[in-house]
């Protein structure tokens, strides 16, 4: 099998689509996975020109298709490029938007993938936790499954108004920073954070609230974990330490 | 700063009020302000009982003039009392909100001093939040029955949602168990607020609209003898005539020993069935009459849609490729999302049984009520009932108490999982 290995960027992906198109049974991935002996690997270097030809073609058929692909490529899932590739092939073959062809396997896969990314985006709007720093800014570390902090930024910008804030994806080592006017994305490794003198007191009040609002007579931990998976807990004051 | 013990008392006294929804409002942030309301509602955490935390839900005070039989805060109970000021509520709300712990505030109170005074302080809190703290997040205020209409209208211009709780499903039970309350003192303010909301809508009022997220109410189920049929008729009246957004049911839990009250809690299954029926009234085009006779109870074995379908087998099976959306919505096991997906997908291709399975539409129950391209895959005649029974039993897993009503407590979550 022919495998096109990309650098994980959108341009790299679209270049791979350009190269792989027409090779029956070829695969695109950015994951360094164990490959079968019979697979033939081609490393793809992003080529703006090729990428543009693919996106232009897509846009002509369906103005929203690149948006779907953008969301899909944010996934932490190793099959994301292949899923997006199958989706693109179906669009080109059909010559029209396909997202509502809900019984097509390529559409089912793609909608499932983008649905999981959008689902986590919605969850993170609730589960993200800010801490107040000594200089009055808000700092939220997190490690979402999908690469989404720049999609979270506009939501929190609208909420927090003139309040400066930082959302830090510690796993991907990147952050979005907002000075109260504009927000932008940046690389960010370790962060040194000095907390405000009130921070701990409010975290404690929140923990108290969390414990008091629970109805002890009706335990349903399974449901709690279903809606709020354990991997999100380590940044949430009410769950730190696994309570 | 507020001390943790006070917060504990005022939280514990408020927590049995099941309304935690924060949806339905789209208040935008203003320049220099903090917060906005999200139309879909957001859950910020989940507690070990499986419920969603969306709002900071507390009482301003649990000191009460009244003596409602079922209530842990009633005058004659020996519970520990506490009270906080409007400004303390504001500061707590702002600080929780900035840290993204909550979506907003749900402020309620027992009736201290006088009903007017209580309502005044609740109102002062929301006005302070909006004007002094420039807060545009979600605020739900509890209406205090018997308080002056002027104060109520003022509160309604600043809050997103208000709720007057019906508490008990009939005037008779109200007289017996909550003697200081009466149906009119609850319904009159609801209707007045609804009139003001209608006025705003018809006159396209943009800023300072009254209650953009509407009104809700709550009733206790199982503390008094009303049947499900009576409760659903009241619910239908509240949705279709008064115009409420949500009716919440709270399964009775004995917190006070009283000769007037049942000693045992009402089962969660009953409450769960009522929520299912409520869902059918709101989103599936059912009438109370179709679901449950006046003096009757909902079926324990089958969910209300299934029970209705079993009584109306002559209407089935329906063909998946041609049945209109309203009909698909009435098929047991096919929820709103599945029905929508079917109508979309069949525009491009005729759907067979395997296509539905691929689309991850759950067919376990539905297969007895549909045909795909004319073919039927279910059981015939009385076998349907048996097949559904075994299915229902396996879904319930024999533990009714685990069947959390609270799974319906959040609109956000229910909208994703509300497949009946
Ligand atoms: S008025 Fe409210 S707080 Fe007071 S006793 Fe009745 S239900 Fe309880």
PDB file of C-alpha atoms in Angstrom, chain B residues 91-226:
ATOM      1  CA  UNK B  91     -18.836  39.182  44.639  1.00  0.00           C
ATOM      2  CA  UNK B  92     -19.065  35.428  44.859  1.00  0.00           C
ATOM      3  CA  UNK B  93     -20.827  35.257  41.493  1.00  0.00           C
ATOM      4  CA  UNK B  94     -18.279  37.507  39.781  1.00  0.00           C
ATOM      5  CA  UNK B  95     -15.318  35.623  41.188  1.00  0.00           C
ATOM      6  CA  UNK B  96     -16.718  32.217  40.268  1.00  0.00           C
ATOM      7  CA  UNK B  97     -17.700  33.447  36.838  1.00  0.00           C
ATOM      8  CA  UNK B  98     -14.269  34.914  35.995  1.00  0.00           C
ATOM      9  CA  UNK B  99     -12.664  31.573  36.810  1.00  0.00           C
ATOM     10  CA  UNK B 100     -15.181  29.851  34.538  1.00  0.00           C
ATOM     11  CA  UNK B 101     -16.665  27.784  37.365  1.00  0.00           C
ATOM     12  CA  UNK B 102     -20.203  28.821  36.472  1.00  0.00           C
ATOM     13  CA  UNK B 103     -22.460  30.153  33.777  1.00  0.00           C
ATOM     14  CA  UNK B 104     -24.241  32.526  36.108  1.00  0.00           C
ATOM     15  CA  UNK B 105     -26.375  32.789  39.201  1.00  0.00           C
ATOM     16  CA  UNK B 106     -29.566  31.076  40.313  1.00  0.00           C
ATOM     17  CA  UNK B 107     -30.659  33.007  43.348  1.00  0.00           C
ATOM     18  CA  UNK B 108     -33.530  31.898  45.469  1.00  0.00           C
ATOM     19  CA  UNK B 109     -34.528  32.505  49.048  1.00  0.00           C
ATOM     20  CA  UNK B 110     -36.755  31.417  51.856  1.00  0.00           C
ATOM     21  CA  UNK B 111     -39.211  34.135  52.843  1.00  0.00           C
ATOM     22  CA  UNK B 112     -37.556  36.216  55.550  1.00  0.00           C
ATOM     23  CA  UNK B 113     -38.894  39.452  57.128  1.00  0.00           C
ATOM     24  CA  UNK B 114     -41.758  39.897  54.623  1.00  0.00           C
ATOM     25  CA  UNK B 115     -42.354  38.648  51.069  1.00  0.00           C
ATOM     26  CA  UNK B 116     -41.802  42.201  49.773  1.00  0.00           C
ATOM     27  CA  UNK B 117     -38.532  42.590  51.649  1.00  0.00           C
ATOM     28  CA  UNK B 118     -37.254  39.249  50.378  1.00  0.00           C
ATOM     29  CA  UNK B 119     -38.134  40.050  46.783  1.00  0.00           C
ATOM     30  CA  UNK B 120     -36.586  43.493  47.184  1.00  0.00           C
ATOM     31  CA  UNK B 121     -33.234  42.053  48.213  1.00  0.00           C
ATOM     32  CA  UNK B 122     -33.255  39.475  45.420  1.00  0.00           C
ATOM     33  CA  UNK B 123     -34.001  42.306  43.012  1.00  0.00           C
ATOM     34  CA  UNK B 124     -31.325  44.518  44.508  1.00  0.00           C
ATOM     35  CA  UNK B 125     -28.829  41.729  43.911  1.00  0.00           C
ATOM     36  CA  UNK B 126     -29.556  41.363  40.219  1.00  0.00           C
ATOM     37  CA  UNK B 127     -29.646  45.141  39.666  1.00  0.00           C
ATOM     38  CA  UNK B 128     -26.305  45.468  41.448  1.00  0.00           C
ATOM     39  CA  UNK B 129     -24.799  42.686  39.365  1.00  0.00           C
ATOM     40  CA  UNK B 130     -25.913  44.307  36.141  1.00  0.00           C
ATOM     41  CA  UNK B 131     -25.233  47.944  36.978  1.00  0.00           C
ATOM     42  CA  UNK B 132     -22.398  48.047  39.477  1.00  0.00           C
ATOM     43  CA  UNK B 133     -20.505  44.942  38.391  1.00  0.00           C
ATOM     44  CA  UNK B 134     -21.459  45.249  34.751  1.00  0.00           C
ATOM     45  CA  UNK B 135     -22.275  41.534  34.699  1.00  0.00           C
ATOM     46  CA  UNK B 136     -24.010  40.155  31.625  1.00  0.00           C
ATOM     47  CA  UNK B 137     -23.952  36.466  32.446  1.00  0.00           C
ATOM     48  CA  UNK B 138     -27.016  34.397  33.166  1.00  0.00           C
ATOM     49  CA  UNK B 139     -29.228  35.222  36.140  1.00  0.00           C
ATOM     50  CA  UNK B 140     -32.211  33.159  37.249  1.00  0.00           C
ATOM     51  CA  UNK B 141     -34.258  34.571  40.120  1.00  0.00           C
ATOM     52  CA  UNK B 142     -36.854  32.779  42.151  1.00  0.00           C
ATOM     53  CA  UNK B 143     -40.093  34.732  42.430  1.00  0.00           C
ATOM     54  CA  UNK B 144     -41.429  35.152  45.940  1.00  0.00           C
ATOM     55  CA  UNK B 145     -45.192  34.509  46.038  1.00  0.00           C
ATOM     56  CA  UNK B 146     -47.182  37.356  47.523  1.00  0.00           C
ATOM     57  CA  UNK B 147     -44.548  40.030  46.847  1.00  0.00           C
ATOM     58  CA  UNK B 148     -45.503  43.352  45.330  1.00  0.00           C
ATOM     59  CA  UNK B 149     -45.979  43.318  41.544  1.00  0.00           C
ATOM     60  CA  UNK B 150     -43.847  46.445  41.021  1.00  0.00           C
ATOM     61  CA  UNK B 151     -40.804  44.818  42.593  1.00  0.00           C
ATOM     62  CA  UNK B 152     -41.382  41.677  40.567  1.00  0.00           C
ATOM     63  CA  UNK B 153     -41.503  43.632  37.306  1.00  0.00           C
ATOM     64  CA  UNK B 154     -38.291  45.425  38.177  1.00  0.00           C
ATOM     65  CA  UNK B 155     -36.535  42.117  38.831  1.00  0.00           C
ATOM     66  CA  UNK B 156     -37.829  40.761  35.535  1.00  0.00           C
ATOM     67  CA  UNK B 157     -36.202  43.575  33.588  1.00  0.00           C
ATOM     68  CA  UNK B 158     -32.756  42.534  34.846  1.00  0.00           C
ATOM     69  CA  UNK B 159     -32.976  38.759  35.172  1.00  0.00           C
ATOM     70  CA  UNK B 160     -32.795  36.267  32.294  1.00  0.00           C
ATOM     71  CA  UNK B 161     -35.287  33.886  33.790  1.00  0.00           C
ATOM     72  CA  UNK B 162     -37.661  33.731  36.731  1.00  0.00           C
ATOM     73  CA  UNK B 163     -39.539  30.911  38.325  1.00  0.00           C
ATOM     74  CA  UNK B 164     -42.503  30.738  40.627  1.00  0.00           C
ATOM     75  CA  UNK B 165     -42.752  27.216  41.860  1.00  0.00           C
ATOM     76  CA  UNK B 166     -46.146  25.546  41.645  1.00  0.00           C
ATOM     77  CA  UNK B 167     -44.841  23.155  44.355  1.00  0.00           C
ATOM     78  CA  UNK B 168     -47.878  20.882  44.438  1.00  0.00           C
ATOM     79  CA  UNK B 169     -50.025  19.828  41.519  1.00  0.00           C
ATOM     80  CA  UNK B 170     -53.408  20.811  43.035  1.00  0.00           C
ATOM     81  CA  UNK B 171     -54.939  23.602  45.101  1.00  0.00           C
ATOM     82  CA  UNK B 172     -56.176  21.022  47.571  1.00  0.00           C
ATOM     83  CA  UNK B 173     -52.715  19.662  48.303  1.00  0.00           C
ATOM     84  CA  UNK B 174     -51.344  23.164  48.473  1.00  0.00           C
ATOM     85  CA  UNK B 175     -53.915  24.005  51.185  1.00  0.00           C
ATOM     86  CA  UNK B 176     -52.960  20.971  53.166  1.00  0.00           C
ATOM     87  CA  UNK B 177     -49.186  21.060  52.858  1.00  0.00           C
ATOM     88  CA  UNK B 178     -48.310  24.678  52.116  1.00  0.00           C
ATOM     89  CA  UNK B 179     -51.116  26.557  53.849  1.00  0.00           C
ATOM     90  CA  UNK B 180     -49.640  30.031  53.357  1.00  0.00           C
ATOM     91  CA  UNK B 181     -49.510  29.604  49.592  1.00  0.00           C
ATOM     92  CA  UNK B 182     -52.337  29.412  47.100  1.00  0.00           C
ATOM     93  CA  UNK B 183     -52.609  28.681  43.425  1.00  0.00           C
ATOM     94  CA  UNK B 184     -53.507  32.264  42.537  1.00  0.00           C
ATOM     95  CA  UNK B 185     -50.529  33.765  44.331  1.00  0.00           C
ATOM     96  CA  UNK B 186     -48.392  31.542  42.077  1.00  0.00           C
ATOM     97  CA  UNK B 187     -50.246  31.751  38.776  1.00  0.00           C
ATOM     98  CA  UNK B 188     -51.036  35.476  38.818  1.00  0.00           C
ATOM     99  CA  UNK B 189     -47.421  36.685  38.750  1.00  0.00           C
ATOM    100  CA  UNK B 190     -46.557  34.052  36.111  1.00  0.00           C
ATOM    101  CA  UNK B 191     -49.310  35.310  33.867  1.00  0.00           C
ATOM    102  CA  UNK B 192     -48.397  38.933  34.465  1.00  0.00           C
ATOM    103  CA  UNK B 193     -44.777  38.280  33.515  1.00  0.00           C
ATOM    104  CA  UNK B 194     -45.866  36.357  30.452  1.00  0.00           C
ATOM    105  CA  UNK B 195     -47.996  39.312  29.354  1.00  0.00           C
ATOM    106  CA  UNK B 196     -45.001  41.629  29.690  1.00  0.00           C
ATOM    107  CA  UNK B 197     -42.858  39.225  27.656  1.00  0.00           C
ATOM    108  CA  UNK B 198     -45.496  39.034  24.934  1.00  0.00           C
ATOM    109  CA  UNK B 199     -45.654  42.826  24.828  1.00  0.00           C
ATOM    110  CA  UNK B 200     -41.865  43.052  24.368  1.00  0.00           C
ATOM    111  CA  UNK B 201     -41.933  40.461  21.630  1.00  0.00           C
ATOM    112  CA  UNK B 202     -44.791  42.034  19.722  1.00  0.00           C
ATOM    113  CA  UNK B 203     -43.246  45.485  19.963  1.00  0.00           C
ATOM    114  CA  UNK B 204     -39.798  44.175  19.072  1.00  0.00           C
ATOM    115  CA  UNK B 205     -38.220  45.602  22.205  1.00  0.00           C
ATOM    116  CA  UNK B 206     -34.467  45.087  21.819  1.00  0.00           C
ATOM    117  CA  UNK B 207     -32.714  46.239  24.977  1.00  0.00           C
ATOM    118  CA  UNK B 208     -33.878  45.620  28.514  1.00  0.00           C
ATOM    119  CA  UNK B 209     -36.311  42.914  27.474  1.00  0.00           C
ATOM    120  CA  UNK B 210     -38.258  41.219  30.220  1.00  0.00           C
ATOM    121  CA  UNK B 211     -36.931  37.699  30.965  1.00  0.00           C
ATOM    122  CA  UNK B 212     -35.282  36.748  27.655  1.00  0.00           C
ATOM    123  CA  UNK B 213     -35.051  33.126  28.833  1.00  0.00           C
ATOM    124  CA  UNK B 214     -38.663  33.011  29.992  1.00  0.00           C
ATOM    125  CA  UNK B 215     -40.172  31.342  33.031  1.00  0.00           C
ATOM    126  CA  UNK B 216     -39.993  27.899  34.527  1.00  0.00           C
ATOM    127  CA  UNK B 217     -41.631  26.189  37.446  1.00  0.00           C
ATOM    128  CA  UNK B 218     -41.227  23.118  39.561  1.00  0.00           C
ATOM    129  CA  UNK B 219     -43.567  20.698  41.274  1.00  0.00           C
ATOM    130  CA  UNK B 220     -43.025  18.001  43.807  1.00  0.00           C
ATOM    131  CA  UNK B 221     -44.205  14.594  42.714  1.00  0.00           C
ATOM    132  CA  UNK B 222     -45.322  11.968  45.174  1.00  0.00           C
ATOM    133  CA  UNK B 223     -45.871  14.129  48.251  1.00  0.00           C
ATOM    134  CA  UNK B 224     -49.572  14.387  47.449  1.00  0.00           C
ATOM    135  CA  UNK B 225     -52.061  12.047  45.747  1.00  0.00           C
ATOM    136  CA  UNK B 226     -52.360  13.568  42.234  1.00  0.00           C
TER     137      UNK B 226
END
